[in-house]
XYZ file of N, CA and C in Angstrom:
807
model
N 0.823 -1.206 0.000
C 0.000 0.000 0.000
C 0.861 1.261 0.000
N 1.926 1.248 0.764
C 2.875 2.366 0.808
C 3.474 2.616 -0.563
N 3.756 1.496 -1.244
C 4.334 1.598 -2.597
C 3.357 2.289 -3.532
N 2.086 1.941 -3.425
C 1.058 2.556 -4.280
C 0.944 4.063 -4.029
N 1.013 4.422 -2.750
C 0.937 5.856 -2.405
C 2.122 6.612 -2.987
N 3.315 6.020 -2.871
C 4.526 6.657 -3.419
C 4.420 6.812 -4.939
N 3.871 5.770 -5.581
C 3.701 5.833 -7.042
C 2.723 6.952 -7.430
N 1.641 7.102 -6.633
C 0.673 8.171 -6.903
C 1.316 9.545 -6.738
N 2.152 9.654 -5.696
C 2.847 10.939 -5.464
C 3.752 11.276 -6.641
N 4.504 10.292 -7.109
C 5.395 10.487 -8.262
C 4.587 10.891 -9.488
N 3.449 10.202 -9.682
C 2.589 10.489 -10.834
C 2.030 11.911 -10.768
N 1.601 12.323 -9.563
C 1.068 13.678 -9.385
C 2.139 14.740 -9.622
N 3.367 14.454 -9.167
C 4.474 15.396 -9.393
C 4.755 15.555 -10.885
N 4.727 14.420 -11.597
C 4.967 14.467 -13.046
C 3.872 15.272 -13.755
N 2.617 15.039 -13.304
C 1.484 15.759 -13.906
C 1.587 17.255 -13.623
N 1.967 17.580 -12.369
C 2.138 18.984 -11.986
C 3.234 19.643 -12.803
N 4.329 18.936 -12.973
C 5.444 19.450 -13.769
C 5.014 19.687 -15.207
N 4.221 18.730 -15.728
C 3.726 18.848 -17.102
C 2.805 20.059 -17.251
N 1.936 20.265 -16.241
C 1.018 21.408 -16.274
C 1.772 22.729 -16.196
N 2.824 22.745 -15.376
C 3.631 23.960 -15.255
C 4.323 24.290 -16.571
N 4.818 23.240 -17.237
C 5.451 23.433 -18.544
C 4.438 23.957 -19.559
N 3.215 23.392 -19.497
C 2.151 23.817 -20.410
C 1.788 25.284 -20.176
N 1.673 25.655 -18.888
C 1.365 27.047 -18.536
C 2.460 27.981 -19.019
N 3.691 27.549 -18.841
C 4.834 28.346 -19.290
C 4.808 28.535 -20.800
N 4.459 27.453 -21.514
C 4.374 27.527 -22.976
C 3.258 28.480 -23.410
N 2.114 28.411 -22.716
C 0.999 29.305 -23.034
C 1.385 30.761 -22.817
N 2.090 31.019 -21.721
C 2.534 32.387 -21.432
C 3.507 32.870 -22.490
N 4.378 31.968 -22.935
C 5.351 32.313 -23.971
C 4.646 32.603 -25.290
N 3.628 31.785 -25.606
C 2.855 31.998 -26.838
C 2.133 33.350 -26.787
N 1.531 33.656 -25.630
C 0.831 34.934 -25.464
C 1.791 36.105 -25.624
N 2.993 35.942 -25.074
C 4.015 36.983 -25.186
C 4.426 37.189 -26.638
N 4.579 36.076 -27.376
C 4.956 36.148 -28.787
C 3.860 36.831 -29.605
N 2.597 36.520 -29.264
C 1.475 37.141 -29.973
C 1.478 38.652 -29.772
N 1.742 39.083 -28.539
C 1.822 40.518 -28.247
C 2.960 41.165 -29.026
N 4.074 40.455 -29.105
C 5.239 40.955 -29.838
C 4.919 41.086 -31.322
N 4.235 40.074 -31.878
C 3.847 40.100 -33.294
C 2.885 41.259 -33.559
N 1.914 41.443 -32.643
C 0.948 42.531 -32.786
C 1.637 43.888 -32.767
N 2.611 44.033 -31.874
C 3.370 45.281 -31.775
C 4.175 45.532 -33.044
N 4.779 44.463 -33.580
C 5.554 44.585 -34.818
C 4.663 44.964 -35.992
N 3.447 44.403 -36.019
C 2.498 44.742 -37.082
C 2.134 46.219 -37.032
N 1.909 46.739 -35.817
C 1.588 48.159 -35.650
C 2.738 49.035 -36.131
N 3.963 48.641 -35.774
C 5.143 49.393 -36.212
C 5.267 49.353 -37.729
N 4.986 48.175 -38.314
C 5.055 48.030 -39.767
C 4.014 48.913 -40.446
N 2.791 48.925 -39.909
C 1.727 49.751 -40.487
C 2.069 51.233 -40.398
N 2.691 51.632 -39.283
C 3.110 53.024 -39.127
C 4.180 53.383 -40.149
N 5.117 52.462 -40.363
C 6.177 52.687 -41.354
C 5.590 52.797 -42.756
N 4.642 51.897 -43.061
C 4.005 51.919 -44.379
C 3.217 53.202 -44.578
N 2.543 53.658 -43.502
C 1.761 54.893 -43.582
C 2.654 56.093 -43.850
N 3.853 56.077 -43.255
C 4.779 57.190 -43.456
C 5.321 57.214 -44.879
N 5.499 56.040 -45.465
C 6.034 55.949 -46.818
C 4.958 56.163 -47.877
N 3.698 55.875 -47.533
C 2.602 55.969 -48.486
C 2.092 57.406 -48.563
N 1.838 57.941 -49.776
C 1.321 59.307 -49.895
C 0.002 59.472 -49.148
N -0.118 60.550 -48.402
C -1.335 60.806 -47.627
C -2.485 61.171 -48.551
N -3.655 60.579 -48.305
C -4.841 60.875 -49.101
C -5.764 61.883 -48.416
N -5.570 62.066 -47.127
C -6.373 63.038 -46.388
C -5.638 63.408 -45.102
N -6.257 64.223 -44.273
C -5.591 64.689 -43.054
C -5.485 63.608 -41.989
N -6.322 62.584 -42.070
C -6.192 61.454 -41.151
C -4.895 60.709 -41.428
N -4.560 60.535 -42.708
C -3.274 59.932 -43.063
C -2.122 60.799 -42.569
N -2.262 62.117 -42.710
C -1.240 63.051 -42.218
C -1.057 62.872 -40.711
N -2.155 62.760 -39.992
C -2.117 62.581 -38.537
C -1.440 61.268 -38.165
N -1.724 60.211 -38.909
C -1.124 58.901 -38.642
C 0.375 58.891 -38.921
N 0.811 59.811 -39.762
C 2.239 59.914 -40.056
C 3.001 60.617 -38.937
N 2.286 61.043 -37.913
C 2.952 61.643 -36.757
C 2.838 63.145 -36.660
N 2.115 63.769 -37.587
C 1.948 65.224 -37.546
C 0.787 65.577 -36.621
N 1.057 66.355 -35.604
C 0.032 66.681 -34.607
C -0.309 68.170 -34.554
N 0.383 68.978 -35.342
C 0.123 70.421 -35.357
C -0.841 70.770 -36.488
N -1.836 71.582 -36.189
C -2.748 72.052 -37.229
C -1.995 72.963 -38.187
N -2.310 72.874 -39.470
C -1.632 73.698 -40.459
C -1.862 73.191 -41.867
N -1.144 73.782 -42.807
C -1.288 73.437 -44.225
C -0.361 72.279 -44.577
N -0.921 71.243 -45.183
C -0.177 70.055 -45.603
C -0.551 69.708 -47.044
N 0.230 68.812 -47.632
C -0.056 68.335 -48.986
C -0.620 66.924 -48.938
N -1.778 66.730 -49.570
C -2.362 65.394 -49.695
C -2.478 65.056 -51.176
N -2.752 63.792 -51.460
C -2.840 63.329 -52.843
C -4.248 62.839 -53.149
N -4.714 63.147 -54.343
C -6.043 62.720 -54.779
C -5.976 62.291 -56.236
N -6.984 61.567 -56.674
C -7.077 61.146 -58.073
C -8.112 62.015 -58.768
N -7.695 62.690 -59.853
C -8.624 63.587 -60.537
C -9.507 62.838 -61.536
N -10.324 63.573 -62.281
C -11.284 62.963 -63.205
C -10.612 62.246 -64.366
N -9.332 62.534 -64.597
C -8.578 61.875 -65.668
C -7.833 60.648 -65.168
N -8.008 60.347 -63.875
C -7.346 59.182 -63.297
C -5.915 59.440 -62.880
N -5.512 60.708 -62.880
C -4.145 61.061 -62.508
C -4.073 61.477 -61.039
N -2.962 61.134 -60.396
C -2.752 61.537 -59.009
C -2.265 62.978 -58.972
N -2.927 63.798 -58.184
C -2.565 65.208 -58.083
C -2.277 65.557 -56.627
N -1.521 66.619 -56.428
C -1.236 67.116 -55.084
C -2.180 68.269 -54.767
N -2.713 68.262 -53.549
C -3.636 69.304 -53.121
C -3.170 69.858 -51.781
N -3.028 71.175 -51.706
C -2.685 71.814 -50.436
C -3.954 71.994 -49.618
N -3.954 71.447 -48.406
C -5.147 71.515 -47.558
C -4.768 71.958 -46.150
N -5.758 72.444 -45.422
C -5.544 72.770 -44.012
C -6.041 71.607 -43.170
N -5.153 71.063 -42.329
C -5.505 69.953 -41.444
C -5.713 70.473 -40.026
N -6.888 70.226 -39.496
C -7.215 70.597 -38.119
C -6.968 69.383 -37.233
N -6.009 69.494 -36.321
C -5.634 68.366 -35.469
C -6.319 68.405 -34.097
N -7.323 69.246 -33.937
C -8.090 69.252 -32.693
C -9.222 68.229 -32.780
N -9.918 68.017 -31.672
C -11.058 67.084 -31.633
C -10.713 65.714 -32.199
N -9.563 65.186 -31.781
C -9.132 63.869 -32.243
C -8.202 63.910 -33.433
N -8.111 65.060 -34.102
C -7.179 65.231 -35.218
C -7.659 64.629 -36.521
N -6.964 65.015 -37.603
C -7.238 64.429 -38.908
C -8.379 65.058 -39.681
N -8.828 66.259 -39.291
C -9.921 66.926 -40.000
C -9.377 67.723 -41.185
N -9.929 67.484 -42.365
C -9.540 68.232 -43.559
C -10.534 69.379 -43.741
N -10.055 70.602 -43.551
C -10.916 71.786 -43.618
C -11.085 72.209 -45.078
N -12.340 72.432 -45.500
C -12.550 72.868 -46.887
C -13.245 74.227 -46.988
N -13.652 74.779 -45.846
C -14.231 76.117 -45.846
C -13.968 76.789 -44.522
N -13.636 78.084 -44.573
C -13.469 78.846 -43.329
C -13.950 80.278 -43.539
N -14.739 80.770 -42.576
C -15.151 82.173 -42.532
C -14.720 82.717 -41.177
N -14.047 83.862 -41.176
C -13.578 84.394 -39.893
C -13.425 85.909 -39.839
N -13.254 86.569 -40.985
C -13.014 88.013 -40.923
C -13.527 88.795 -42.134
N -14.089 88.123 -43.115
C -14.608 88.815 -44.290
C -13.559 89.240 -45.292
N -12.353 88.715 -45.175
C -11.261 89.118 -46.070
C -11.387 88.532 -47.476
N -12.226 87.506 -47.649
C -12.400 86.860 -48.953
C -13.866 86.938 -49.371
N -14.094 87.330 -50.620
C -15.445 87.422 -51.179
C -15.927 86.031 -51.593
N -17.039 85.581 -51.035
C -17.592 84.261 -51.355
C -18.719 84.336 -52.393
N -19.000 85.510 -52.903
C -20.024 85.642 -53.951
C -19.337 85.443 -55.297
N -19.111 84.178 -55.648
C -18.322 83.801 -56.825
C -19.170 83.043 -57.839
N -18.621 82.962 -59.069
C -19.313 82.215 -60.112
C -18.973 80.728 -60.041
N -19.511 79.966 -61.002
C -19.324 78.511 -61.016
C -17.849 78.132 -61.100
N -17.122 78.809 -61.984
C -15.696 78.505 -62.163
C -14.914 78.763 -60.879
N -15.282 79.811 -60.149
C -14.606 80.125 -58.896
C -14.784 79.042 -57.854
N -16.016 78.589 -57.679
C -16.275 77.519 -56.707
C -15.732 76.178 -57.176
N -15.677 75.972 -58.454
C -15.110 74.730 -59.003
C -13.628 74.614 -58.655
N -12.882 75.702 -58.868
C -11.432 75.691 -58.655
C -11.038 75.974 -57.213
N -11.880 76.723 -56.504
C -11.539 77.123 -55.145
C -10.922 78.510 -55.111
N -10.900 79.111 -53.935
C -10.356 80.466 -53.804
C -9.967 80.727 -52.351
N -9.196 81.795 -52.150
C -8.724 82.134 -50.811
C -7.462 81.386 -50.445
N -7.106 81.442 -49.170
C -5.887 80.826 -48.652
C -6.244 79.842 -47.540
N -5.780 78.572 -47.636
C -6.115 77.575 -46.610
C -5.747 77.978 -45.185
N -4.817 78.916 -45.044
C -4.438 79.373 -43.706
C -5.375 80.467 -43.191
N -6.252 80.982 -44.085
C -7.200 82.025 -43.704
C -8.591 81.675 -44.175
N -9.277 82.652 -44.759
C -10.598 82.378 -45.326
C -10.433 81.724 -46.695
N -11.255 80.710 -46.967
C -11.105 80.028 -48.260
C -12.234 79.040 -48.521
N -12.318 78.643 -49.794
C -13.136 77.506 -50.244
C -12.191 76.606 -51.025
N -12.086 75.344 -50.620
C -11.096 74.437 -51.211
C -11.318 74.205 -52.694
N -12.562 74.172 -53.129
C -12.876 73.914 -54.536
C -13.735 72.670 -54.682
N -14.789 72.766 -55.485
C -15.728 71.648 -55.621
C -15.119 70.432 -56.303
N -14.209 70.659 -57.250
C -13.526 69.515 -57.868
C -12.742 68.733 -56.819
N -11.993 69.445 -56.002
C -11.212 68.779 -54.947
C -12.125 68.120 -53.911
N -13.246 68.755 -53.619
C -14.193 68.157 -52.672
C -14.688 66.810 -53.188
N -15.008 66.767 -54.473
C -15.449 65.492 -55.059
C -14.327 64.462 -55.034
N -13.135 64.883 -55.468
C -11.998 63.949 -55.529
C -11.658 63.383 -54.153
N -11.615 64.247 -53.158
C -11.187 63.825 -51.820
C -12.248 63.008 -51.087
N -13.521 63.352 -51.252
C -14.569 62.596 -50.551
C -14.911 61.289 -51.258
N -14.317 61.064 -52.429
C -14.561 59.815 -53.164
C -13.504 58.759 -52.872
N -12.482 59.103 -52.086
C -11.356 58.186 -51.870
C -11.653 57.084 -50.864
N -12.468 57.392 -49.865
C -12.816 56.417 -48.830
C -14.339 56.338 -48.712
N -14.828 55.290 -48.072
C -16.263 55.011 -48.117
C -17.107 55.802 -47.127
N -16.534 56.256 -46.038
C -17.368 56.907 -45.029
C -16.645 58.061 -44.353
N -16.815 59.258 -44.900
C -16.279 60.456 -44.269
C -17.367 61.097 -43.404
N -16.938 61.705 -42.309
C -17.854 62.454 -41.446
C -17.638 63.945 -41.665
N -18.707 64.649 -41.976
C -18.681 66.102 -42.112
C -18.870 66.729 -40.736
N -18.038 67.714 -40.423
C -18.186 68.467 -39.172
C -18.249 69.957 -39.503
N -19.191 70.639 -38.897
C -19.337 72.081 -39.073
C -19.222 72.739 -37.704
N -18.224 73.604 -37.538
C -18.042 74.369 -36.301
C -18.534 75.793 -36.541
N -19.401 76.269 -35.672
C -20.009 77.588 -35.840
C -19.800 78.412 -34.574
N -19.347 79.656 -34.738
C -19.137 80.547 -33.598
C -19.995 81.795 -33.705
N -20.660 82.172 -32.614
C -21.477 83.388 -32.642
C -20.704 84.573 -32.072
N -21.364 85.704 -31.953
C -20.692 86.929 -31.513
C -20.632 87.049 -29.992
N -21.150 86.045 -29.287
C -21.045 86.009 -27.828
C -19.891 85.134 -27.364
N -19.124 84.598 -28.324
C -17.988 83.755 -27.982
C -18.333 82.287 -27.822
N -19.564 81.916 -28.115
C -19.978 80.510 -27.993
C -19.755 79.778 -29.318
N -19.299 78.532 -29.224
C -19.093 77.693 -30.406
C -19.900 76.409 -30.271
N -20.575 76.047 -31.347
C -21.316 74.787 -31.396
C -20.929 74.033 -32.664
N -21.309 72.756 -32.703
C -20.929 71.961 -33.870
C -22.065 71.047 -34.322
N -21.958 70.625 -35.580
C -22.873 69.630 -36.149
C -22.039 68.627 -36.926
N -22.354 67.340 -36.789
C -21.639 66.292 -37.523
C -22.621 65.424 -38.305
N -22.147 64.982 -39.487
C -22.951 64.139 -40.368
C -22.055 63.066 -40.982
N -22.357 61.785 -40.779
C -21.557 60.720 -41.399
C -21.896 60.581 -42.886
N -21.159 59.709 -43.569
C -21.431 59.359 -44.970
C -21.428 60.588 -45.883
N -20.518 61.507 -45.608
C -20.427 62.750 -46.382
C -19.760 62.510 -47.732
N -20.383 63.034 -48.785
C -19.819 62.895 -50.131
C -20.307 64.039 -51.005
N -19.427 64.490 -51.903
C -19.784 65.499 -52.904
C -19.598 64.873 -54.278
N -20.626 64.925 -55.098
C -20.603 64.295 -56.412
C -19.766 65.065 -57.423
N -19.633 64.546 -58.648
C -18.825 65.183 -59.689
C -19.532 66.382 -60.321
N -18.796 67.140 -61.108
C -19.366 68.328 -61.747
C -20.526 67.975 -62.669
N -20.447 66.828 -63.357
C -21.521 66.452 -64.292
C -22.866 66.308 -63.580
N -22.829 66.088 -62.268
C -24.052 66.028 -61.454
C -24.208 67.265 -60.575
N -23.489 68.324 -60.939
C -23.570 69.612 -60.244
C -23.169 69.532 -58.771
N -22.189 68.670 -58.494
C -21.612 68.560 -57.142
C -22.684 68.303 -56.066
N -23.548 67.335 -56.315
C -24.590 66.990 -55.337
C -23.957 66.607 -53.998
N -24.507 67.156 -52.926
C -24.036 66.826 -51.580
C -24.924 65.731 -50.975
N -24.308 64.812 -50.249
C -25.075 63.779 -49.544
C -24.410 63.493 -48.204
N -25.225 63.129 -47.222
C -24.709 62.873 -45.872
C -25.756 62.119 -45.060
N -25.314 61.586 -43.910
C -26.180 60.805 -43.035
C -26.806 61.641 -41.933
N -27.317 60.978 -40.868
C -28.050 61.670 -39.806
C -27.182 62.576 -38.933
N -27.810 63.612 -38.419
C -27.152 64.646 -37.609
C -26.816 64.177 -36.191
N -25.716 64.724 -35.662
C -25.426 64.684 -34.231
C -24.664 65.961 -33.900
N -24.729 66.405 -32.641
C -23.980 67.604 -32.274
C -24.723 68.499 -31.312
N -24.306 69.784 -31.274
C -24.863 70.751 -30.327
C -25.489 71.962 -31.012
N -25.294 72.099 -32.323
C -25.763 73.285 -33.041
C -27.196 73.154 -33.536
N -27.760 71.936 -33.467
C -29.058 71.690 -34.078
C -28.873 71.367 -35.552
N -29.861 70.742 -36.147
C -29.740 70.288 -37.537
C -30.372 71.288 -38.498
N -29.526 72.072 -39.158
C -30.010 73.009 -40.171
C -29.591 72.587 -41.577
N -28.944 71.433 -41.697
C -28.430 71.004 -43.002
C -29.317 69.964 -43.686
N -30.181 69.292 -42.937
C -30.975 68.185 -43.485
C -31.732 68.579 -44.751
N -32.265 69.772 -44.771
C -33.019 70.256 -45.935
C -32.176 70.255 -47.203
N -30.869 70.381 -47.062
C -29.981 70.531 -48.217
C -29.411 69.207 -48.719
N -29.761 68.114 -48.050
C -29.254 66.800 -48.456
C -29.713 66.465 -49.878
N -28.781 65.955 -50.679
C -29.037 65.542 -52.069
C -29.374 66.721 -52.996
N -28.940 67.925 -52.619
C -29.169 69.091 -53.472
C -27.950 69.385 -54.344
N -28.201 70.023 -55.468
C -27.135 70.410 -56.395
C -26.559 71.763 -55.983
N -25.309 71.976 -56.323
C -24.662 73.246 -55.989
C -25.112 74.315 -56.981
N -25.289 75.527 -56.481
C -25.709 76.651 -57.323
C -24.823 77.860 -57.075
N -24.617 78.642 -58.134
C -23.856 79.889 -58.031
C -24.609 80.992 -58.768
N -24.103 82.211 -58.686
C -24.794 83.355 -59.271
C -25.028 83.208 -60.773
N -24.150 82.440 -61.468
C -24.300 82.267 -62.913
C -24.798 80.877 -63.307
N -25.138 80.048 -62.317
C -25.610 78.696 -62.621
C -26.534 78.235 -61.492
N -27.812 78.503 -61.662
C -28.799 78.193 -60.630
C -29.379 76.798 -60.855
N -28.985 75.851 -60.007
C -29.479 74.473 -60.097
C -30.521 74.161 -59.027
N -30.990 75.185 -58.355
C -31.944 75.002 -57.269
C -33.265 74.429 -57.790
N -33.948 73.649 -56.943
C -35.213 73.021 -57.341
C -36.314 74.049 -57.590
N -36.174 75.232 -56.994
C -37.155 76.294 -57.203
C -36.811 77.044 -58.491
N -37.566 76.798 -59.543
C -37.246 77.378 -60.856
C -37.652 78.845 -60.943
N -38.453 79.313 -60.007
C -38.914 80.702 -60.025
C -37.921 81.615 -59.315
N -37.429 81.174 -58.164
C -36.529 81.984 -57.339
C -35.071 81.686 -57.662
N -34.276 82.734 -57.869
C -32.834 82.574 -58.103
C -32.130 82.700 -56.754
N -32.036 81.575 -56.044
C -31.513 81.582 -54.672
C -30.098 82.150 -54.536
N -29.146 81.799 -55.430
C -27.785 82.330 -55.251
C -27.732 83.855 -55.250
N -28.574 84.501 -56.069
C -28.561 85.962 -56.116
C -29.306 86.568 -54.930
N -30.420 85.953 -54.572
C -31.177 86.457 -53.422
C -30.365 86.327 -52.135
N -29.649 85.204 -52.013
C -28.907 84.898 -50.777
C -27.433 85.265 -50.862
N -27.022 85.777 -52.025
C -25.673 86.312 -52.193
C -24.597 85.272 -51.871
N -24.726 84.071 -52.471
C -23.771 83.002 -52.145
C -23.850 81.856 -53.144
N -22.779 81.058 -53.160
C -22.804 79.760 -53.815
C -23.067 78.715 -52.750
N -24.045 77.814 -52.987
C -24.444 76.885 -51.926
C -25.330 75.780 -52.502
N -25.589 74.771 -51.670
C -26.511 73.689 -52.046
C -27.932 74.110 -51.652
N -28.493 75.042 -52.401
C -29.794 75.604 -52.051
C -30.938 74.627 -52.335
N -31.982 74.786 -51.528
C -33.211 74.030 -51.742
C -34.363 74.994 -51.509
N -34.482 75.929 -52.397
C -35.518 76.941 -52.465
C -35.959 77.701 -51.224
N -35.125 78.355 -50.382
C -33.688 78.513 -50.577
C -32.861 77.786 -49.505
N -33.066 78.037 -48.185
C -32.150 77.395 -47.232
C -32.687 77.339 -45.804
N -32.074 76.434 -45.042
C -32.134 76.456 -43.573
C -30.768 76.848 -43.017
N -29.759 76.785 -43.883
C -28.425 77.283 -43.532
C -27.753 77.782 -44.799
N -26.940 78.809 -44.628
C -26.185 79.382 -45.742
C -24.858 79.871 -45.172
N -23.826 79.051 -45.305
C -22.538 79.332 -44.663
C -21.550 80.036 -45.586
N -21.941 80.249 -46.836
C -21.073 80.957 -47.788
C -21.596 82.355 -48.106
N -22.478 82.868 -47.284
C -23.103 84.167 -47.530
C -22.142 85.323 -47.235
N -22.647 86.530 -47.409
C -21.855 87.734 -47.167
C -21.414 87.787 -45.703
N -20.160 88.184 -45.471
C -19.637 88.264 -44.101
C -19.868 89.666 -43.535
N -20.631 89.730 -42.468
C -20.841 90.985 -41.745
C -19.978 90.993 -40.491
N -19.377 92.125 -40.185
C -18.525 92.229 -38.999
C -19.343 92.623 -37.778
N -20.534 92.114 -37.762
C -21.478 92.302 -36.667
C -22.506 91.183 -36.755
N -23.265 90.983 -35.702
C -24.262 89.907 -35.706
C -25.496 90.245 -36.539
N -25.619 91.500 -36.923
C -26.823 91.936 -37.640
C -26.521 92.207 -39.105
N -27.161 91.431 -39.993
C -26.980 91.629 -41.432
C -27.760 92.856 -41.893
N -27.231 93.540 -42.883
C -27.905 94.728 -43.402
C -29.116 94.340 -44.241
N -28.949 93.230 -44.988
C -30.025 92.776 -45.860
C -30.544 91.404 -45.426
N -31.819 91.207 -45.548
C -32.448 89.931 -45.226
C -31.890 88.827 -46.123
N -31.569 87.686 -45.535
C -31.044 86.488 -46.205
C -29.561 86.577 -46.585
N -28.915 87.701 -46.383
C -27.529 87.844 -46.835
C -26.511 87.318 -45.828
N -26.845 87.218 -44.584
C -25.878 86.849 -43.553
C -25.555 85.366 -43.520
N -24.463 85.034 -42.813
C -24.073 83.632 -42.596
C -25.039 83.044 -41.573
N -25.857 82.092 -42.007
C -26.957 81.647 -41.156
C -26.990 80.135 -40.948
N -27.472 79.786 -39.760
C -27.723 78.394 -39.356
C -29.000 78.438 -38.526
N -30.124 78.159 -39.175
C -31.431 78.448 -38.576
C -31.756 77.634 -37.331
N -31.031 76.551 -37.084
C -31.269 75.757 -35.875
C -30.682 76.425 -34.633
N -29.931 77.503 -34.842
C -29.331 78.277 -33.749
C -29.355 79.744 -34.164
N -29.842 80.626 -33.323
C -30.060 82.036 -33.668
C -30.938 82.127 -34.915
N -32.144 81.611 -34.807
C -33.071 81.577 -35.941
C -33.670 82.964 -36.177
N -32.940 83.749 -36.966
C -33.331 85.121 -37.269
C -32.826 85.415 -38.676
N -33.694 85.862 -39.558
C -33.319 86.086 -40.958
C -32.263 87.170 -41.127
N -32.009 87.956 -40.074
C -31.006 89.020 -40.145
C -29.750 88.702 -39.331
N -29.749 87.570 -38.626
C -28.568 87.226 -37.834
C -27.457 86.707 -38.749
N -26.205 87.035 -38.405
C -25.056 86.547 -39.172
C -23.960 86.098 -38.206
N -23.486 84.872 -38.377
C -22.488 84.303 -37.465
C -21.094 84.886 -37.698
N -20.261 84.746 -36.685
C -18.905 85.306 -36.710
C -17.891 84.360 -37.336
N -17.981 83.055 -37.009
C -16.979 82.097 -37.487
C -17.639 80.800 -37.947
N -17.078 80.238 -39.002
C -17.537 78.937 -39.497
C -16.347 78.164 -40.047
N -16.316 76.863 -39.770
C -15.378 75.956 -40.433
C -16.133 74.701 -40.834
N -15.908 74.268 -42.077
C -16.467 73.010 -42.566
C -15.306 72.069 -42.850
N -15.412 70.820 -42.382
C -14.283 69.895 -42.478
C -14.792 68.466 -42.513
N -13.914 67.525 -42.836
C -14.320 66.118 -42.823
C -13.123 65.218 -42.528
N -13.438 64.000 -42.084
C -12.427 62.966 -41.859
C -13.128 61.598 -41.882
N -12.371 60.511 -42.077
C -12.985 59.179 -42.067
C -13.548 58.837 -40.696
């Protein structure tokens, strides 16, 4: 009987030793997996740095954390890769590609079709990136989020975000499309979803009687005419001189004569 007990003890020790070896192997495997995962991340970072940036999110992934003007790459209508100078906003998580800014009235936004097509102003100040570039850049990835930051004359800033943001090609008059609203500014853009872009010399608005771009003094995605107009005349006061001319977002300060102080429109994946 003593012999049997000793044999059981030996057997249990062997089993314990085997289990310890197994545990050690599992820990080693887990460690190797973590190492492989870390190496993959490093490899992806290296590849991202070597690969031309397609938007400001790519710029951010390359290690750039300061807001400013950067160069991104896009494919134009001829299938050629082109370089585009853009302003990247690295706040609110970073990687926002800014395509419109209003802040001081230094740039006239009452432009014709060719002006809005090509873009105007300076990315470091007031500007419109250009409808061709908007189409090219929003067509590169499947789901961009549009963000609109709006500042009033009391120093308050609010925002609105819309997923699935895309701007169509010129042959379709740069139709804008986007998903459901979220944010703090209220939803004043929903009315403009799936609308064509209009300018003073090319009115594509659904209202064939009213010439919205001339009445509202802007190029915009009008829908006979608007719940928001962010490209309107810039007033250096909250009160517009003419009805409908001011920078407006009707879900906040709903007044036909109110005009906002600051606006930025931007997007990222």
